[in-house]
PDB file of C-alpha atoms in Angstrom:
ATOM      1  CA  MET A   1      82.370  75.701  75.850  1.00 55.00           C
ATOM      2  CA  PRO A   2      84.448  78.654  77.092  1.00 67.00           C
ATOM      3  CA  TYR A   3      88.141  78.226  77.747  1.00 73.00           C
ATOM      4  CA  SER A   4      89.357  77.984  81.358  1.00 82.00           C
ATOM      5  CA  ALA A   5      91.155  80.885  83.026  1.00 82.00           C
ATOM      6  CA  GLU A   6      94.318  78.762  83.041  1.00 89.00           C
ATOM      7  CA  HIS A   7      94.090  78.162  79.286  1.00 85.00           C
ATOM      8  CA  LYS A   8      93.542  81.869  78.663  1.00 89.00           C
ATOM      9  CA  GLN A   9      96.560  82.713  80.818  1.00 92.00           C
ATOM     10  CA  ARG A  10      98.778  80.198  78.959  1.00 94.00           C
ATOM     11  CA  THR A  11      97.603  81.570  75.607  1.00 95.00           C
ATOM     12  CA  ARG A  12      98.328  85.118  76.711  1.00 95.00           C
ATOM     13  CA  ALA A  13     101.824  84.141  77.876  1.00 94.00           C
ATOM     14  CA  HIS A  14     102.443  82.398  74.537  1.00 96.00           C
ATOM     15  CA  ILE A  15     101.392  85.522  72.614  1.00 97.00           C
ATOM     16  CA  VAL A  16     103.701  87.675  74.804  1.00 96.00           C
ATOM     17  CA  GLU A  17     106.636  85.335  74.159  1.00 93.00           C
ATOM     18  CA  CYS A  18     106.045  85.272  70.388  1.00 96.00           C
ATOM     19  CA  ALA A  19     105.750  89.064  70.366  1.00 95.00           C
ATOM     20  CA  ARG A  20     108.905  89.486  72.481  1.00 93.00           C
ATOM     21  CA  VAL A  21     110.923  87.447  69.952  1.00 93.00           C
ATOM     22  CA  LEU A  22     109.518  89.382  66.999  1.00 95.00           C
ATOM     23  CA  PHE A  23     110.059  92.755  68.674  1.00 94.00           C
ATOM     24  CA  ASN A  24     113.666  91.774  69.367  1.00 91.00           C
ATOM     25  CA  ARG A  25     114.187  90.740  65.761  1.00 92.00           C
ATOM     26  CA  LYS A  26     112.455  93.633  64.029  1.00 92.00           C
ATOM     27  CA  GLY A  27     111.521  96.371  66.488  1.00 89.00           C
ATOM     28  CA  PHE A  28     108.080  97.567  67.521  1.00 90.00           C
ATOM     29  CA  ALA A  29     107.075  99.441  64.357  1.00 88.00           C
ATOM     30  CA  GLU A  30     108.019  96.656  61.934  1.00 92.00           C
ATOM     31  CA  VAL A  31     105.941  93.949  63.625  1.00 95.00           C
ATOM     32  CA  SER A  32     102.222  93.689  62.899  1.00 96.00           C
ATOM     33  CA  ILE A  33      99.486  92.172  65.042  1.00 96.00           C
ATOM     34  CA  ASP A  34      98.848  89.705  62.215  1.00 96.00           C
ATOM     35  CA  GLU A  35     102.492  88.628  62.266  1.00 97.00           C
ATOM     36  CA  ILE A  36     102.463  88.177  66.066  1.00 97.00           C
ATOM     37  CA  MET A  37      99.293  86.117  66.013  1.00 96.00           C
ATOM     38  CA  ALA A  38     100.506  83.995  63.082  1.00 97.00           C
ATOM     39  CA  SER A  39     103.693  83.274  65.021  1.00 97.00           C
ATOM     40  CA  ALA A  40     101.538  82.219  67.996  1.00 96.00           C
ATOM     41  CA  GLY A  41      99.372  80.029  65.718  1.00 96.00           C
ATOM     42  CA  LEU A  42      96.292  82.146  66.428  1.00 94.00           C
ATOM     43  CA  THR A  43      93.985  84.463  64.509  1.00 91.00           C
ATOM     44  CA  ARG A  44      94.053  88.245  64.606  1.00 91.00           C
ATOM     45  CA  GLY A  45      90.626  88.298  66.229  1.00 89.00           C
ATOM     46  CA  GLY A  46      92.005  86.361  69.182  1.00 91.00           C
ATOM     47  CA  PHE A  47      94.439  89.204  69.880  1.00 95.00           C
ATOM     48  CA  TYR A  48      91.672  91.411  71.211  1.00 93.00           C
ATOM     49  CA  ASN A  49      90.618  88.784  73.727  1.00 91.00           C
ATOM     50  CA  HIS A  50      93.922  89.480  75.469  1.00 94.00           C
ATOM     51  CA  PHE A  51      95.083  93.004  74.608  1.00 95.00           C
ATOM     52  CA  LYS A  52      93.501  96.320  73.618  1.00 95.00           C
ATOM     53  CA  THR A  53      96.449  97.555  71.539  1.00 94.00           C
ATOM     54  CA  LYS A  54      99.818  96.430  70.225  1.00 94.00           C
ATOM     55  CA  GLU A  55     101.414  98.823  72.713  1.00 93.00           C
ATOM     56  CA  ASP A  56      99.695  97.030  75.606  1.00 95.00           C
ATOM     57  CA  LEU A  57     101.307  93.818  74.335  1.00 96.00           C
ATOM     58  CA  TYR A  58     104.641  95.622  74.024  1.00 93.00           C
ATOM     59  CA  VAL A  59     104.444  96.682  77.670  1.00 93.00           C
ATOM     60  CA  GLU A  60     104.002  93.072  78.709  1.00 93.00           C
ATOM     61  CA  ALA A  61     106.730  91.826  76.402  1.00 92.00           C
ATOM     62  CA  VAL A  62     109.219  94.264  77.955  1.00 90.00           C
ATOM     63  CA  ALA A  63     108.050  93.566  81.525  1.00 88.00           C
ATOM     64  CA  ALA A  64     108.212  89.780  80.973  1.00 87.00           C
ATOM     65  CA  TYR A  65     112.000  89.955  80.857  1.00 86.00           C
ATOM     66  CA  ARG A  66     112.035  90.868  84.558  1.00 84.00           C
ATOM     67  CA  ASP A  67     111.562  87.173  85.375  1.00 82.00           C
ATOM     68  CA  PHE A  68     113.999  85.907  82.740  1.00 84.00           C
ATOM     69  CA  ASN A  69     116.086  82.950  83.850  1.00 86.00           C
ATOM     70  CA  PRO A  70     119.286  82.839  81.789  1.00 88.00           C
ATOM     71  CA  HIS A  71     119.910  79.183  82.709  1.00 85.00           C
ATOM     72  CA  GLU A  72     116.695  78.182  80.919  1.00 88.00           C
ATOM     73  CA  ARG A  73     117.823  79.956  77.727  1.00 90.00           C
ATOM     74  CA  TRP A  74     121.542  79.205  77.921  1.00 92.00           C
ATOM     75  CA  PRO A  75     121.987  76.105  80.128  1.00 91.00           C
ATOM     76  CA  GLN A  76     125.731  75.932  79.336  1.00 93.00           C
ATOM     77  CA  LEU A  77     126.345  79.160  81.280  1.00 92.00           C
ATOM     78  CA  ASP A  78     127.162  79.148  84.985  1.00 89.00           C
ATOM     79  CA  PHE A  79     124.183  80.816  86.628  1.00 90.00           C
ATOM     80  CA  ASP A  80     122.887  80.026  90.105  1.00 90.00           C
ATOM     81  CA  PRO A  81     119.973  82.177  91.338  1.00 87.00           C
ATOM     82  CA  ALA A  82     120.804  81.154  94.912  1.00 90.00           C
ATOM     83  CA  ARG A  83     124.103  83.056  94.894  1.00 90.00           C
ATOM     84  CA  ARG A  84     124.115  86.304  96.837  1.00 89.00           C
ATOM     85  CA  GLY A  85     126.144  89.453  97.112  1.00 88.00           C
ATOM     86  CA  SER A  86     129.066  90.187  94.846  1.00 89.00           C
ATOM     87  CA  ALA A  87     129.160  86.554  93.603  1.00 91.00           C
ATOM     88  CA  PHE A  88     125.626  87.050  92.256  1.00 91.00           C
ATOM     89  CA  ALA A  89     126.554  90.394  90.636  1.00 92.00           C
ATOM     90  CA  ARG A  90     129.656  88.842  89.003  1.00 93.00           C
ATOM     91  CA  GLN A  91     127.659  85.971  87.505  1.00 93.00           C
ATOM     92  CA  MET A  92     125.032  88.424  86.203  1.00 93.00           C
ATOM     93  CA  VAL A  93     127.746  90.433  84.463  1.00 95.00           C
ATOM     94  CA  ASP A  94     129.253  87.259  83.025  1.00 96.00           C
ATOM     95  CA  VAL A  95     125.872  86.089  81.680  1.00 95.00           C
ATOM     96  CA  TYR A  96     124.811  89.506  80.405  1.00 96.00           C
ATOM     97  CA  LEU A  97     128.111  90.089  78.631  1.00 96.00           C
ATOM     98  CA  SER A  98     128.418  86.513  77.362  1.00 95.00           C
ATOM     99  CA  HIS A  99     128.885  85.346  73.776  1.00 92.00           C
ATOM    100  CA  GLU A 100     125.581  83.493  74.121  1.00 94.00           C
ATOM    101  CA  HIS A 101     123.647  86.661  74.965  1.00 94.00           C
ATOM    102  CA  LEU A 102     125.436  88.688  72.312  1.00 93.00           C
ATOM    103  CA  ASP A 103     124.665  86.159  69.593  1.00 92.00           C
ATOM    104  CA  ASP A 104     121.059  85.427  70.624  1.00 92.00           C
ATOM    105  CA  VAL A 105     118.988  88.172  68.971  1.00 89.00           C
ATOM    106  CA  GLU A 106     115.690  86.485  69.881  1.00 88.00           C
ATOM    107  CA  GLY A 107     116.625  85.973  73.528  1.00 89.00           C
ATOM    108  CA  GLN A 108     118.344  89.263  74.155  1.00 90.00           C
ATOM    109  CA  CYS A 109     117.355  91.689  76.863  1.00 92.00           C
ATOM    110  CA  PRO A 110     114.950  94.414  75.657  1.00 91.00           C
ATOM    111  CA  MET A 111     117.346  97.032  77.020  1.00 92.00           C
ATOM    112  CA  ILE A 112     119.757  96.005  74.264  1.00 92.00           C
ATOM    113  CA  ALA A 113     117.233  95.314  71.519  1.00 89.00           C
ATOM    114  CA  LEU A 114     114.727  98.110  71.966  1.00 87.00           C
ATOM    115  CA  PRO A 115     116.124 101.348  73.440  1.00 88.00           C
ATOM    116  CA  SER A 116     115.277 103.484  70.409  1.00 89.00           C
ATOM    117  CA  ASP A 117     111.770 102.025  70.242  1.00 89.00           C
ATOM    118  CA  VAL A 118     111.209 102.638  73.941  1.00 90.00           C
ATOM    119  CA  ALA A 119     112.377 106.254  73.641  1.00 90.00           C
ATOM    120  CA  ARG A 120     109.566 106.833  71.129  1.00 89.00           C
ATOM    121  CA  ALA A 121     106.968 104.714  72.953  1.00 88.00           C
ATOM    122  CA  GLY A 122     104.185 105.683  75.315  1.00 89.00           C
ATOM    123  CA  THR A 123     104.212 105.958  79.074  1.00 93.00           C
ATOM    124  CA  GLY A 124     103.340 102.310  79.732  1.00 92.00           C
ATOM    125  CA  VAL A 125     106.282 101.007  77.733  1.00 90.00           C
ATOM    126  CA  LYS A 126     108.671 103.486  79.326  1.00 93.00           C
ATOM    127  CA  ARG A 127     107.417 102.476  82.780  1.00 93.00           C
ATOM    128  CA  ALA A 128     108.029  98.773  82.000  1.00 92.00           C
ATOM    129  CA  TYR A 129     111.522  99.538  80.681  1.00 93.00           C
ATOM    130  CA  HIS A 130     112.232 101.660  83.789  1.00 95.00           C
ATOM    131  CA  GLY A 131     111.123  98.772  85.980  1.00 94.00           C
ATOM    132  CA  LEU A 132     113.415  96.390  84.117  1.00 94.00           C
ATOM    133  CA  LEU A 133     116.377  98.729  84.554  1.00 95.00           C
ATOM    134  CA  GLU A 134     115.605  99.202  88.267  1.00 95.00           C
ATOM    135  CA  ARG A 135     115.489  95.446  88.770  1.00 93.00           C
ATOM    136  CA  MET A 136     118.771  94.906  86.921  1.00 94.00           C
ATOM    137  CA  ALA A 137     120.529  97.692  88.806  1.00 95.00           C
ATOM    138  CA  GLY A 138     119.244  96.318  92.124  1.00 92.00           C
ATOM    139  CA  MET A 139     120.526  92.871  91.352  1.00 90.00           C
ATOM    140  CA  LEU A 140     123.901  94.232  90.273  1.00 93.00           C
ATOM    141  CA  ALA A 141     124.138  96.322  93.460  1.00 92.00           C
ATOM    142  CA  GLN A 142     124.095  93.200  95.626  1.00 83.00           C
ATOM    143  CA  GLY A 143     127.016  92.940  97.938  1.00 70.00           C
ATOM    144  CA  ALA A 144     127.925  96.633  97.881  1.00 69.00           C
ATOM    145  CA  GLU A 145     125.288  97.803 100.349  1.00 67.00           C
ATOM    146  CA  ALA A 146     126.904  96.239 103.421  1.00 59.00           C
ATOM    147  CA  SER A 147     130.246  97.891 102.789  1.00 67.00           C
ATOM    148  CA  ALA A 148     129.274 101.080 100.958  1.00 74.00           C
ATOM    149  CA  GLY A 149     125.753 101.968 102.081  1.00 83.00           C
ATOM    150  CA  ALA A 150     122.461 101.938 100.178  1.00 86.00           C
ATOM    151  CA  GLU A 151     123.023 105.024  98.003  1.00 90.00           C
ATOM    152  CA  ALA A 152     126.542 104.042  96.934  1.00 89.00           C
ATOM    153  CA  ALA A 153     125.313 100.491  96.183  1.00 90.00           C
ATOM    154  CA  ARG A 154     122.499 101.904  94.018  1.00 93.00           C
ATOM    155  CA  GLN A 155     124.958 104.100  92.098  1.00 94.00           C
ATOM    156  CA  ARG A 156     127.212 101.103  91.508  1.00 93.00           C
ATOM    157  CA  GLY A 157     124.259  99.012  90.342  1.00 94.00           C
ATOM    158  CA  LEU A 158     123.180 101.732  87.886  1.00 96.00           C
ATOM    159  CA  ALA A 159     126.743 102.155  86.604  1.00 96.00           C
ATOM    160  CA  LEU A 160     127.113  98.407  86.108  1.00 96.00           C
ATOM    161  CA  ALA A 161     123.757  98.197  84.305  1.00 96.00           C
ATOM    162  CA  ALA A 162     124.758 101.093  82.008  1.00 97.00           C
ATOM    163  CA  LEU A 163     128.120  99.467  81.307  1.00 97.00           C
ATOM    164  CA  CYS A 164     126.548  96.072  80.532  1.00 97.00           C
ATOM    165  CA  VAL A 165     123.754  97.400  78.354  1.00 97.00           C
ATOM    166  CA  GLY A 166     125.941  99.975  76.599  1.00 97.00           C
ATOM    167  CA  GLY A 167     128.685  97.446  75.984  1.00 97.00           C
ATOM    168  CA  MET A 168     126.251  94.988  74.425  1.00 96.00           C
ATOM    169  CA  VAL A 169     124.503  97.662  72.335  1.00 95.00           C
ATOM    170  CA  LEU A 170     127.849  98.757  70.884  1.00 96.00           C
ATOM    171  CA  ALA A 171     129.089  95.202  70.352  1.00 95.00           C
ATOM    172  CA  ARG A 172     125.845  94.287  68.624  1.00 93.00           C
ATOM    173  CA  THR A 173     126.311  97.061  66.057  1.00 93.00           C
ATOM    174  CA  ILE A 174     129.846  96.014  65.033  1.00 95.00           C
ATOM    175  CA  GLU A 175     130.384  93.522  62.209  1.00 95.00           C
ATOM    176  CA  ASP A 176     134.118  93.050  62.809  1.00 97.00           C
ATOM    177  CA  ASP A 177     134.245  89.983  65.114  1.00 95.00           C
ATOM    178  CA  ALA A 178     137.544  90.910  66.748  1.00 96.00           C
ATOM    179  CA  PHE A 179     136.370  94.432  67.588  1.00 97.00           C
ATOM    180  CA  ARG A 180     133.009  93.097  68.821  1.00 96.00           C
ATOM    181  CA  GLU A 181     134.854  90.741  71.148  1.00 95.00           C
ATOM    182  CA  GLU A 182     137.166  93.536  72.323  1.00 96.00           C
ATOM    183  CA  ILE A 183     134.173  95.716  73.281  1.00 97.00           C
ATOM    184  CA  ARG A 184     132.422  92.867  75.094  1.00 96.00           C
ATOM    185  CA  ALA A 185     135.576  91.810  76.948  1.00 95.00           C
ATOM    186  CA  ALA A 186     136.426  95.376  77.930  1.00 97.00           C
ATOM    187  CA  ALA A 187     132.957  95.977  79.333  1.00 97.00           C
ATOM    188  CA  ARG A 188     133.119  92.703  81.270  1.00 96.00           C
ATOM    189  CA  ALA A 189     136.595  93.421  82.720  1.00 96.00           C
ATOM    190  CA  THR A 190     135.601  96.936  83.805  1.00 96.00           C
ATOM    191  CA  ALA A 191     132.364  95.645  85.336  1.00 95.00           C
ATOM    192  CA  HIS A 192     134.355  93.087  87.356  1.00 94.00           C
ATOM    193  CA  GLU A 193     136.610  95.877  88.617  1.00 93.00           C
ATOM    194  CA  LEU A 194     133.562  97.821  89.817  1.00 90.00           C
ATOM    195  CA  ILE A 195     132.250  94.785  91.682  1.00 90.00           C
ATOM    196  CA  ASP A 196     135.562  93.782  93.306  1.00 77.00           C
TER     197      ASP A 196
END
């Protein structure tokens, strides 16, 4: 008896989530299809029922983060998706530049975990990464459009996204805990200044 469309969709989503975690941990090149499918509790042959290539899966794994809800991953953080304007942008900065995000390799944003991989990837992956950055910048631009205009708000959103991602990439590479914290805190404080 063939599986239902709903079952197939759930299985595909499970494969994407397992792959996303492995890509975050090890990078695209170091993760095999066999490893992904073993993590999902499935066989390699099942992979091709859902994806043509590992890069197709990579595209979906990057794009899946667009709908990430930080409260589901880190319930202790203050995050309310109903907030609007600069209050929403401030909470995004606080969550993005949080200790929880910094320490959670498996749950981290692909913009932190995978920039070098994406730079070497194909068009589909770059398009998904671009879409993720556009979404983040748009969310961080909230509240500025009314006072500054659409173009200035977009520039602020892009600057905030670059500051958040860059701050986390640098902090992630540092082993000295005090210096890591200094980088994270400096990025957060400067981001708050840009919002206020």
